[in-house]
Amino acid sequence: MKLVRYGAAGAEKPGLIDAKGDLRDLSAHVDDIAGEALSDATIGRLAALDQASLPLVPGNPRLGPCVGSIGKFMCIGLNYSDHAAETGAAIPEHPILFMKATSAVVGPNDTVSLPRGSEHSDWEVELGVVIGKPAKYVSKEDALDYVAGYCVINDVSERKFQTQLTGQWTKGKSCDTFGPIGPWLVTRDEIEDPQSLAMTLDVNGERRQTGNTATMIFTVAEIVSHLSQLFTLQPGDVISTGTPPGVGMGMKPTPVYLKAGDVMELWIEGLGSQRQSVVMDA
C-alpha cells in the first residue's frame, strides 16, 4: 500500500494511492498517517478496504510529509561505503547517529529554503524507515517486523553549519525545510528487500547521485536493532539511513553547492520521486 497525506501544510488528510495511481481519501478510516495508524493491525485493516469504494480526491492536491506527528527524526551518517570513500572518512565501527529537528520536515515537492548567508548547502537522497510499533532491545533478526514502511528522504545539509559552527552535525541538518519526506509511505510488505533499492538524485537535470542500498555499511535491520538497544523507538519515528556518493561537497576538483533557482529531483526504486525548487531565505 502507498499511504499519503495530502492538503495544505498543517492540515493534511490521510489517503492512499490506489492500483490505478489515483488518490483516495482515508479520513473515514484513520485520523492521520501517524501513531496507531502505523501498526500492523491498522495497516492490515486499511489494506483490506475496497479501494474503489473510497472517495476519489479530485484535482492535484499538495502532498505533505507521508508521516505525521513524527517523534524522533534520526539520521545515520557515512553509511554507504562508496560515500565514505568520496569524503575520505574511515568506515565507522558502529552506526553514526545524529538528530534532525522535526521542524525541518516538509512535503516531497515543497520548496527548500536555504538559510540566510548559506553558501554550502548540499543534497542527499536517502532511504527513510518509519517505525510502526514500540521497539526496545530488538534483535537484528526481528528488526524489520517493527518497520511500518519506507519512503524517500532528502537529507538537505548546510556543510559549514554542520562542520564549522562548533558542535554536532544537527546544526547543519535541521534548518527549516531541510527534511522533505515522501511522496508516500510504502508499507513494508511491498518492499521485498530494503537492501536492494536503486536510487538517484539530479540537480538541474544533471545526475549527481547514483546508488543502491546494497552498499549500505549497516543494513536497515542492523540500524533498527542498534538504535533499539539505546532507547525505545516509537510508532512514527523516522530513520534516514544514509546517502550514496555524489554529494556536492565530494565533487572534484571543486565542491558544488545549492543556490537559489536550483531544482533537485530524487527517486528510489519502488518508493517514488520528489522534486524541490530551491530559494534563499529573505
PDB file of N, CA, C and O in Angstrom, residues 62 64-67 70 73 75 100-113 122 124 151-157 172-182 238 240 264 266 274 276:
ATOM      1  N   ARG A  62      -1.643  19.234  -3.015  1.00  0.00           N
ATOM      2  CA  ARG A  62      -0.288  19.121  -2.471  1.00  0.00           C
ATOM      3  C   ARG A  62      -0.162  17.841  -1.660  1.00  0.00           C
ATOM      4  O   ARG A  62      -1.065  17.462  -0.921  1.00  0.00           O
ATOM      5  N   GLY A  64       1.750  16.237   1.430  1.00  0.00           N
ATOM      6  CA  GLY A  64       2.538  16.607   2.595  1.00  0.00           C
ATOM      7  C   GLY A  64       3.517  15.509   2.953  1.00  0.00           C
ATOM      8  O   GLY A  64       3.626  14.487   2.254  1.00  0.00           O
ATOM      9  N   PRO A  65       4.261  15.676   4.043  1.00  0.00           N
ATOM     10  CA  PRO A  65       5.112  14.583   4.522  1.00  0.00           C
ATOM     11  C   PRO A  65       4.249  13.342   4.714  1.00  0.00           C
ATOM     12  O   PRO A  65       3.126  13.439   5.215  1.00  0.00           O
ATOM     13  N   CYS A  66       4.751  12.180   4.320  1.00  0.00           N
ATOM     14  CA  CYS A  66       3.905  10.988   4.329  1.00  0.00           C
ATOM     15  C   CYS A  66       3.681  10.423   5.721  1.00  0.00           C
ATOM     16  O   CYS A  66       2.895   9.486   5.893  1.00  0.00           O
ATOM     17  N   VAL A  67       4.329  10.996   6.733  1.00  0.00           N
ATOM     18  CA  VAL A  67       4.138  10.596   8.122  1.00  0.00           C
ATOM     19  C   VAL A  67       3.847  11.845   8.936  1.00  0.00           C
ATOM     20  O   VAL A  67       4.545  12.858   8.796  1.00  0.00           O
ATOM     21  N   ILE A  70       5.718  13.189  13.750  1.00  0.00           N
ATOM     22  CA  ILE A  70       6.991  12.484  13.917  1.00  0.00           C
ATOM     23  C   ILE A  70       7.570  12.793  15.291  1.00  0.00           C
ATOM     24  O   ILE A  70       7.686  13.947  15.687  1.00  0.00           O
ATOM     25  N   PHE A  73      13.390  12.175  14.610  1.00  0.00           N
ATOM     26  CA  PHE A  73      13.890  12.159  13.233  1.00  0.00           C
ATOM     27  C   PHE A  73      15.382  11.868  13.346  1.00  0.00           C
ATOM     28  O   PHE A  73      16.186  12.741  13.615  1.00  0.00           O
ATOM     29  N   CYS A  75      19.044  10.202  11.957  1.00  0.00           N
ATOM     30  CA  CYS A  75      19.796  10.059  10.717  1.00  0.00           C
ATOM     31  C   CYS A  75      21.085   9.301  10.975  1.00  0.00           C
ATOM     32  O   CYS A  75      21.730   9.484  12.012  1.00  0.00           O
ATOM     33  N   LYS A 100      17.813  15.159  13.464  1.00  0.00           N
ATOM     34  CA  LYS A 100      17.365  16.251  12.604  1.00  0.00           C
ATOM     35  C   LYS A 100      16.089  16.799  13.243  1.00  0.00           C
ATOM     36  O   LYS A 100      15.192  16.026  13.609  1.00  0.00           O
ATOM     37  N   ALA A 101      15.996  18.102  13.414  1.00  0.00           N
ATOM     38  CA  ALA A 101      14.815  18.676  14.049  1.00  0.00           C
ATOM     39  C   ALA A 101      13.560  18.368  13.231  1.00  0.00           C
ATOM     40  O   ALA A 101      13.574  18.437  11.996  1.00  0.00           O
ATOM     41  N   THR A 102      12.481  18.011  13.910  1.00  0.00           N
ATOM     42  CA  THR A 102      11.234  17.718  13.197  1.00  0.00           C
ATOM     43  C   THR A 102      10.660  18.973  12.529  1.00  0.00           C
ATOM     44  O   THR A 102       9.853  18.852  11.606  1.00  0.00           O
ATOM     45  N   SER A 103      11.103  20.153  12.958  1.00  0.00           N
ATOM     46  CA  SER A 103      10.656  21.384  12.300  1.00  0.00           C
ATOM     47  C   SER A 103      11.238  21.521  10.894  1.00  0.00           C
ATOM     48  O   SER A 103      10.810  22.396  10.125  1.00  0.00           O
ATOM     49  N   ALA A 104      12.191  20.666  10.538  1.00  0.00           N
ATOM     50  CA  ALA A 104      12.749  20.670   9.183  1.00  0.00           C
ATOM     51  C   ALA A 104      11.852  19.932   8.190  1.00  0.00           C
ATOM     52  O   ALA A 104      12.026  20.065   6.968  1.00  0.00           O
ATOM     53  N   VAL A 105      10.887  19.154   8.694  1.00  0.00           N
ATOM     54  CA  VAL A 105      10.088  18.282   7.839  1.00  0.00           C
ATOM     55  C   VAL A 105       9.145  19.084   6.945  1.00  0.00           C
ATOM     56  O   VAL A 105       8.412  19.969   7.412  1.00  0.00           O
ATOM     57  N   VAL A 106       9.154  18.751   5.652  1.00  0.00           N
ATOM     58  CA  VAL A 106       8.228  19.331   4.677  1.00  0.00           C
ATOM     59  C   VAL A 106       7.787  18.232   3.721  1.00  0.00           C
ATOM     60  O   VAL A 106       8.257  17.091   3.789  1.00  0.00           O
ATOM     61  N   GLY A 107       6.876  18.582   2.824  1.00  0.00           N
ATOM     62  CA  GLY A 107       6.409  17.627   1.837  1.00  0.00           C
ATOM     63  C   GLY A 107       7.445  17.362   0.762  1.00  0.00           C
ATOM     64  O   GLY A 107       8.430  18.094   0.617  1.00  0.00           O
ATOM     65  N   PRO A 108       7.216  16.322  -0.047  1.00  0.00           N
ATOM     66  CA  PRO A 108       8.218  15.881  -1.013  1.00  0.00           C
ATOM     67  C   PRO A 108       8.477  16.868  -2.142  1.00  0.00           C
ATOM     68  O   PRO A 108       9.549  16.825  -2.749  1.00  0.00           O
ATOM     69  N   ASN A 109       7.503  17.729  -2.417  1.00  0.00           N
ATOM     70  CA  ASN A 109       7.659  18.674  -3.520  1.00  0.00           C
ATOM     71  C   ASN A 109       7.586  20.124  -3.051  1.00  0.00           C
ATOM     72  O   ASN A 109       7.420  21.032  -3.864  1.00  0.00           O
ATOM     73  N   ASP A 110       7.707  20.324  -1.738  1.00  0.00           N
ATOM     74  CA  ASP A 110       7.710  21.675  -1.197  1.00  0.00           C
ATOM     75  C   ASP A 110       9.043  22.368  -1.500  1.00  0.00           C
ATOM     76  O   ASP A 110      10.056  21.718  -1.778  1.00  0.00           O
ATOM     77  N   THR A 111       9.038  23.675  -1.414  1.00  0.00           N
ATOM     78  CA  THR A 111      10.239  24.459  -1.649  1.00  0.00           C
ATOM     79  C   THR A 111      11.262  24.234  -0.536  1.00  0.00           C
ATOM     80  O   THR A 111      10.905  24.151   0.635  1.00  0.00           O
ATOM     81  N   VAL A 112      12.524  24.108  -0.901  1.00  0.00           N
ATOM     82  CA  VAL A 112      13.620  24.082   0.064  1.00  0.00           C
ATOM     83  C   VAL A 112      14.199  25.486   0.145  1.00  0.00           C
ATOM     84  O   VAL A 112      14.606  26.069  -0.877  1.00  0.00           O
ATOM     85  N   SER A 113      14.212  26.042   1.348  1.00  0.00           N
ATOM     86  CA  SER A 113      14.664  27.413   1.566  1.00  0.00           C
ATOM     87  C   SER A 113      16.005  27.406   2.285  1.00  0.00           C
ATOM     88  O   SER A 113      16.112  26.907   3.411  1.00  0.00           O
ATOM     89  N   ASP A 122      23.772  21.345   0.670  1.00  0.00           N
ATOM     90  CA  ASP A 122      24.051  20.149  -0.122  1.00  0.00           C
ATOM     91  C   ASP A 122      22.817  19.249  -0.155  1.00  0.00           C
ATOM     92  O   ASP A 122      21.886  19.394   0.630  1.00  0.00           O
ATOM     93  N   GLU A 124      21.169  15.143  -0.390  1.00  0.00           N
ATOM     94  CA  GLU A 124      21.448  13.750  -0.003  1.00  0.00           C
ATOM     95  C   GLU A 124      20.168  12.928  -0.168  1.00  0.00           C
ATOM     96  O   GLU A 124      19.262  13.027   0.661  1.00  0.00           O
ATOM     97  N   CYS A 151      10.198   5.188   2.737  1.00  0.00           N
ATOM     98  CA  CYS A 151       9.913   6.381   1.949  1.00  0.00           C
ATOM     99  C   CYS A 151      11.217   7.012   1.479  1.00  0.00           C
ATOM    100  O   CYS A 151      12.310   6.609   1.890  1.00  0.00           O
ATOM    101  N   VAL A 152      11.090   8.014   0.625  1.00  0.00           N
ATOM    102  CA  VAL A 152      12.230   8.795   0.148  1.00  0.00           C
ATOM    103  C   VAL A 152      12.438   9.983   1.085  1.00  0.00           C
ATOM    104  O   VAL A 152      11.473  10.626   1.505  1.00  0.00           O
ATOM    105  N   ILE A 153      13.691  10.277   1.408  1.00  0.00           N
ATOM    106  CA  ILE A 153      14.038  11.448   2.212  1.00  0.00           C
ATOM    107  C   ILE A 153      15.188  12.188   1.530  1.00  0.00           C
ATOM    108  O   ILE A 153      16.121  11.566   1.027  1.00  0.00           O
ATOM    109  N   ASN A 154      15.100  13.505   1.534  1.00  0.00           N
ATOM    110  CA  ASN A 154      16.227  14.340   1.119  1.00  0.00           C
ATOM    111  C   ASN A 154      16.817  14.955   2.386  1.00  0.00           C
ATOM    112  O   ASN A 154      16.212  15.834   3.006  1.00  0.00           O
ATOM    113  N   ASP A 155      17.979  14.466   2.793  1.00  0.00           N
ATOM    114  CA  ASP A 155      18.647  14.979   3.984  1.00  0.00           C
ATOM    115  C   ASP A 155      19.480  16.202   3.593  1.00  0.00           C
ATOM    116  O   ASP A 155      20.709  16.150   3.508  1.00  0.00           O
ATOM    117  N   VAL A 156      18.795  17.315   3.327  1.00  0.00           N
ATOM    118  CA  VAL A 156      19.483  18.541   2.930  1.00  0.00           C
ATOM    119  C   VAL A 156      20.385  18.993   4.079  1.00  0.00           C
ATOM    120  O   VAL A 156      20.000  18.912   5.255  1.00  0.00           O
ATOM    121  N   SER A 157      21.584  19.456   3.736  1.00  0.00           N
ATOM    122  CA  SER A 157      22.614  19.696   4.750  1.00  0.00           C
ATOM    123  C   SER A 157      23.408  20.961   4.436  1.00  0.00           C
ATOM    124  O   SER A 157      23.889  21.124   3.312  1.00  0.00           O
ATOM    125  N   GLY A 172      23.730  21.727  11.059  1.00  0.00           N
ATOM    126  CA  GLY A 172      23.669  21.857   9.614  1.00  0.00           C
ATOM    127  C   GLY A 172      22.595  21.027   8.960  1.00  0.00           C
ATOM    128  O   GLY A 172      22.388  21.111   7.742  1.00  0.00           O
ATOM    129  N   LYS A 173      21.904  20.222   9.758  1.00  0.00           N
ATOM    130  CA  LYS A 173      20.897  19.310   9.218  1.00  0.00           C
ATOM    131  C   LYS A 173      19.468  19.756   9.506  1.00  0.00           C
ATOM    132  O   LYS A 173      18.531  19.220   8.913  1.00  0.00           O
ATOM    133  N   SER A 174      19.297  20.707  10.420  1.00  0.00           N
ATOM    134  CA  SER A 174      17.973  20.985  10.964  1.00  0.00           C
ATOM    135  C   SER A 174      17.347  22.288  10.505  1.00  0.00           C
ATOM    136  O   SER A 174      16.315  22.706  11.037  1.00  0.00           O
ATOM    137  N   CYS A 175      17.943  22.948   9.533  1.00  0.00           N
ATOM    138  CA  CYS A 175      17.360  24.199   9.051  1.00  0.00           C
ATOM    139  C   CYS A 175      15.943  23.935   8.525  1.00  0.00           C
ATOM    140  O   CYS A 175      15.629  22.838   8.042  1.00  0.00           O
ATOM    141  N   ASP A 176      15.093  24.940   8.611  1.00  0.00           N
ATOM    142  CA  ASP A 176      13.718  24.806   8.125  1.00  0.00           C
ATOM    143  C   ASP A 176      13.728  24.321   6.672  1.00  0.00           C
ATOM    144  O   ASP A 176      14.546  24.780   5.859  1.00  0.00           O
ATOM    145  N   THR A 177      12.851  23.387   6.362  1.00  0.00           N
ATOM    146  CA  THR A 177      12.639  22.779   5.038  1.00  0.00           C
ATOM    147  C   THR A 177      13.714  21.781   4.644  1.00  0.00           C
ATOM    148  O   THR A 177      13.685  21.258   3.526  1.00  0.00           O
ATOM    149  N   PHE A 178      14.661  21.456   5.538  1.00  0.00           N
ATOM    150  CA  PHE A 178      15.769  20.565   5.187  1.00  0.00           C
ATOM    151  C   PHE A 178      15.426  19.083   5.345  1.00  0.00           C
ATOM    152  O   PHE A 178      16.326  18.243   5.343  1.00  0.00           O
ATOM    153  N   GLY A 179      14.116  18.757   5.451  1.00  0.00           N
ATOM    154  CA  GLY A 179      13.733  17.356   5.586  1.00  0.00           C
ATOM    155  C   GLY A 179      12.527  16.956   4.759  1.00  0.00           C
ATOM    156  O   GLY A 179      11.522  16.492   5.309  1.00  0.00           O
ATOM    157  N   PRO A 180      12.581  17.080   3.419  1.00  0.00           N
ATOM    158  CA  PRO A 180      11.471  16.592   2.590  1.00  0.00           C
ATOM    159  C   PRO A 180      11.294  15.080   2.738  1.00  0.00           C
ATOM    160  O   PRO A 180      12.260  14.320   2.640  1.00  0.00           O
ATOM    161  N   ILE A 181      10.045  14.661   2.986  1.00  0.00           N
ATOM    162  CA  ILE A 181       9.724  13.251   3.206  1.00  0.00           C
ATOM    163  C   ILE A 181       8.534  12.871   2.331  1.00  0.00           C
ATOM    164  O   ILE A 181       7.503  13.529   2.345  1.00  0.00           O
ATOM    165  N   GLY A 182       8.649  11.763   1.614  1.00  0.00           N
ATOM    166  CA  GLY A 182       7.547  11.299   0.774  1.00  0.00           C
ATOM    167  C   GLY A 182       8.040  10.977  -0.634  1.00  0.00           C
ATOM    168  O   GLY A 182       9.246  10.878  -0.855  1.00  0.00           O
ATOM    169  N   VAL A 238      11.155   8.282  12.593  1.00  0.00           N
ATOM    170  CA  VAL A 238      11.703   8.178  11.241  1.00  0.00           C
ATOM    171  C   VAL A 238      13.219   8.049  11.325  1.00  0.00           C
ATOM    172  O   VAL A 238      13.876   8.769  12.085  1.00  0.00           O
ATOM    173  N   SER A 240      16.521   8.115   8.773  1.00  0.00           N
ATOM    174  CA  SER A 240      17.104   8.346   7.452  1.00  0.00           C
ATOM    175  C   SER A 240      18.447   7.634   7.437  1.00  0.00           C
ATOM    176  O   SER A 240      19.307   7.888   8.290  1.00  0.00           O
ATOM    177  N   MET A 264      16.071  20.149  -7.385  1.00  0.00           N
ATOM    178  CA  MET A 264      16.509  18.795  -7.040  1.00  0.00           C
ATOM    179  C   MET A 264      15.406  17.798  -7.370  1.00  0.00           C
ATOM    180  O   MET A 264      14.227  18.051  -7.072  1.00  0.00           O
ATOM    181  N   LEU A 266      14.639  13.612  -6.885  1.00  0.00           N
ATOM    182  CA  LEU A 266      15.100  12.395  -6.210  1.00  0.00           C
ATOM    183  C   LEU A 266      14.190  11.237  -6.579  1.00  0.00           C
ATOM    184  O   LEU A 266      12.983  11.417  -6.785  1.00  0.00           O
ATOM    185  N   GLN A 274      10.654  12.740  -5.665  1.00  0.00           N
ATOM    186  CA  GLN A 274      10.484  14.068  -5.091  1.00  0.00           C
ATOM    187  C   GLN A 274      11.032  15.100  -6.070  1.00  0.00           C
ATOM    188  O   GLN A 274      11.890  14.799  -6.900  1.00  0.00           O
ATOM    189  N   GLN A 276      12.118  19.352  -5.625  1.00  0.00           N
ATOM    190  CA  GLN A 276      12.129  20.586  -4.836  1.00  0.00           C
ATOM    191  C   GLN A 276      12.851  21.701  -5.573  1.00  0.00           C
ATOM    192  O   GLN A 276      13.971  21.500  -6.085  1.00  0.00           O
TER     193      GLN A 276
END
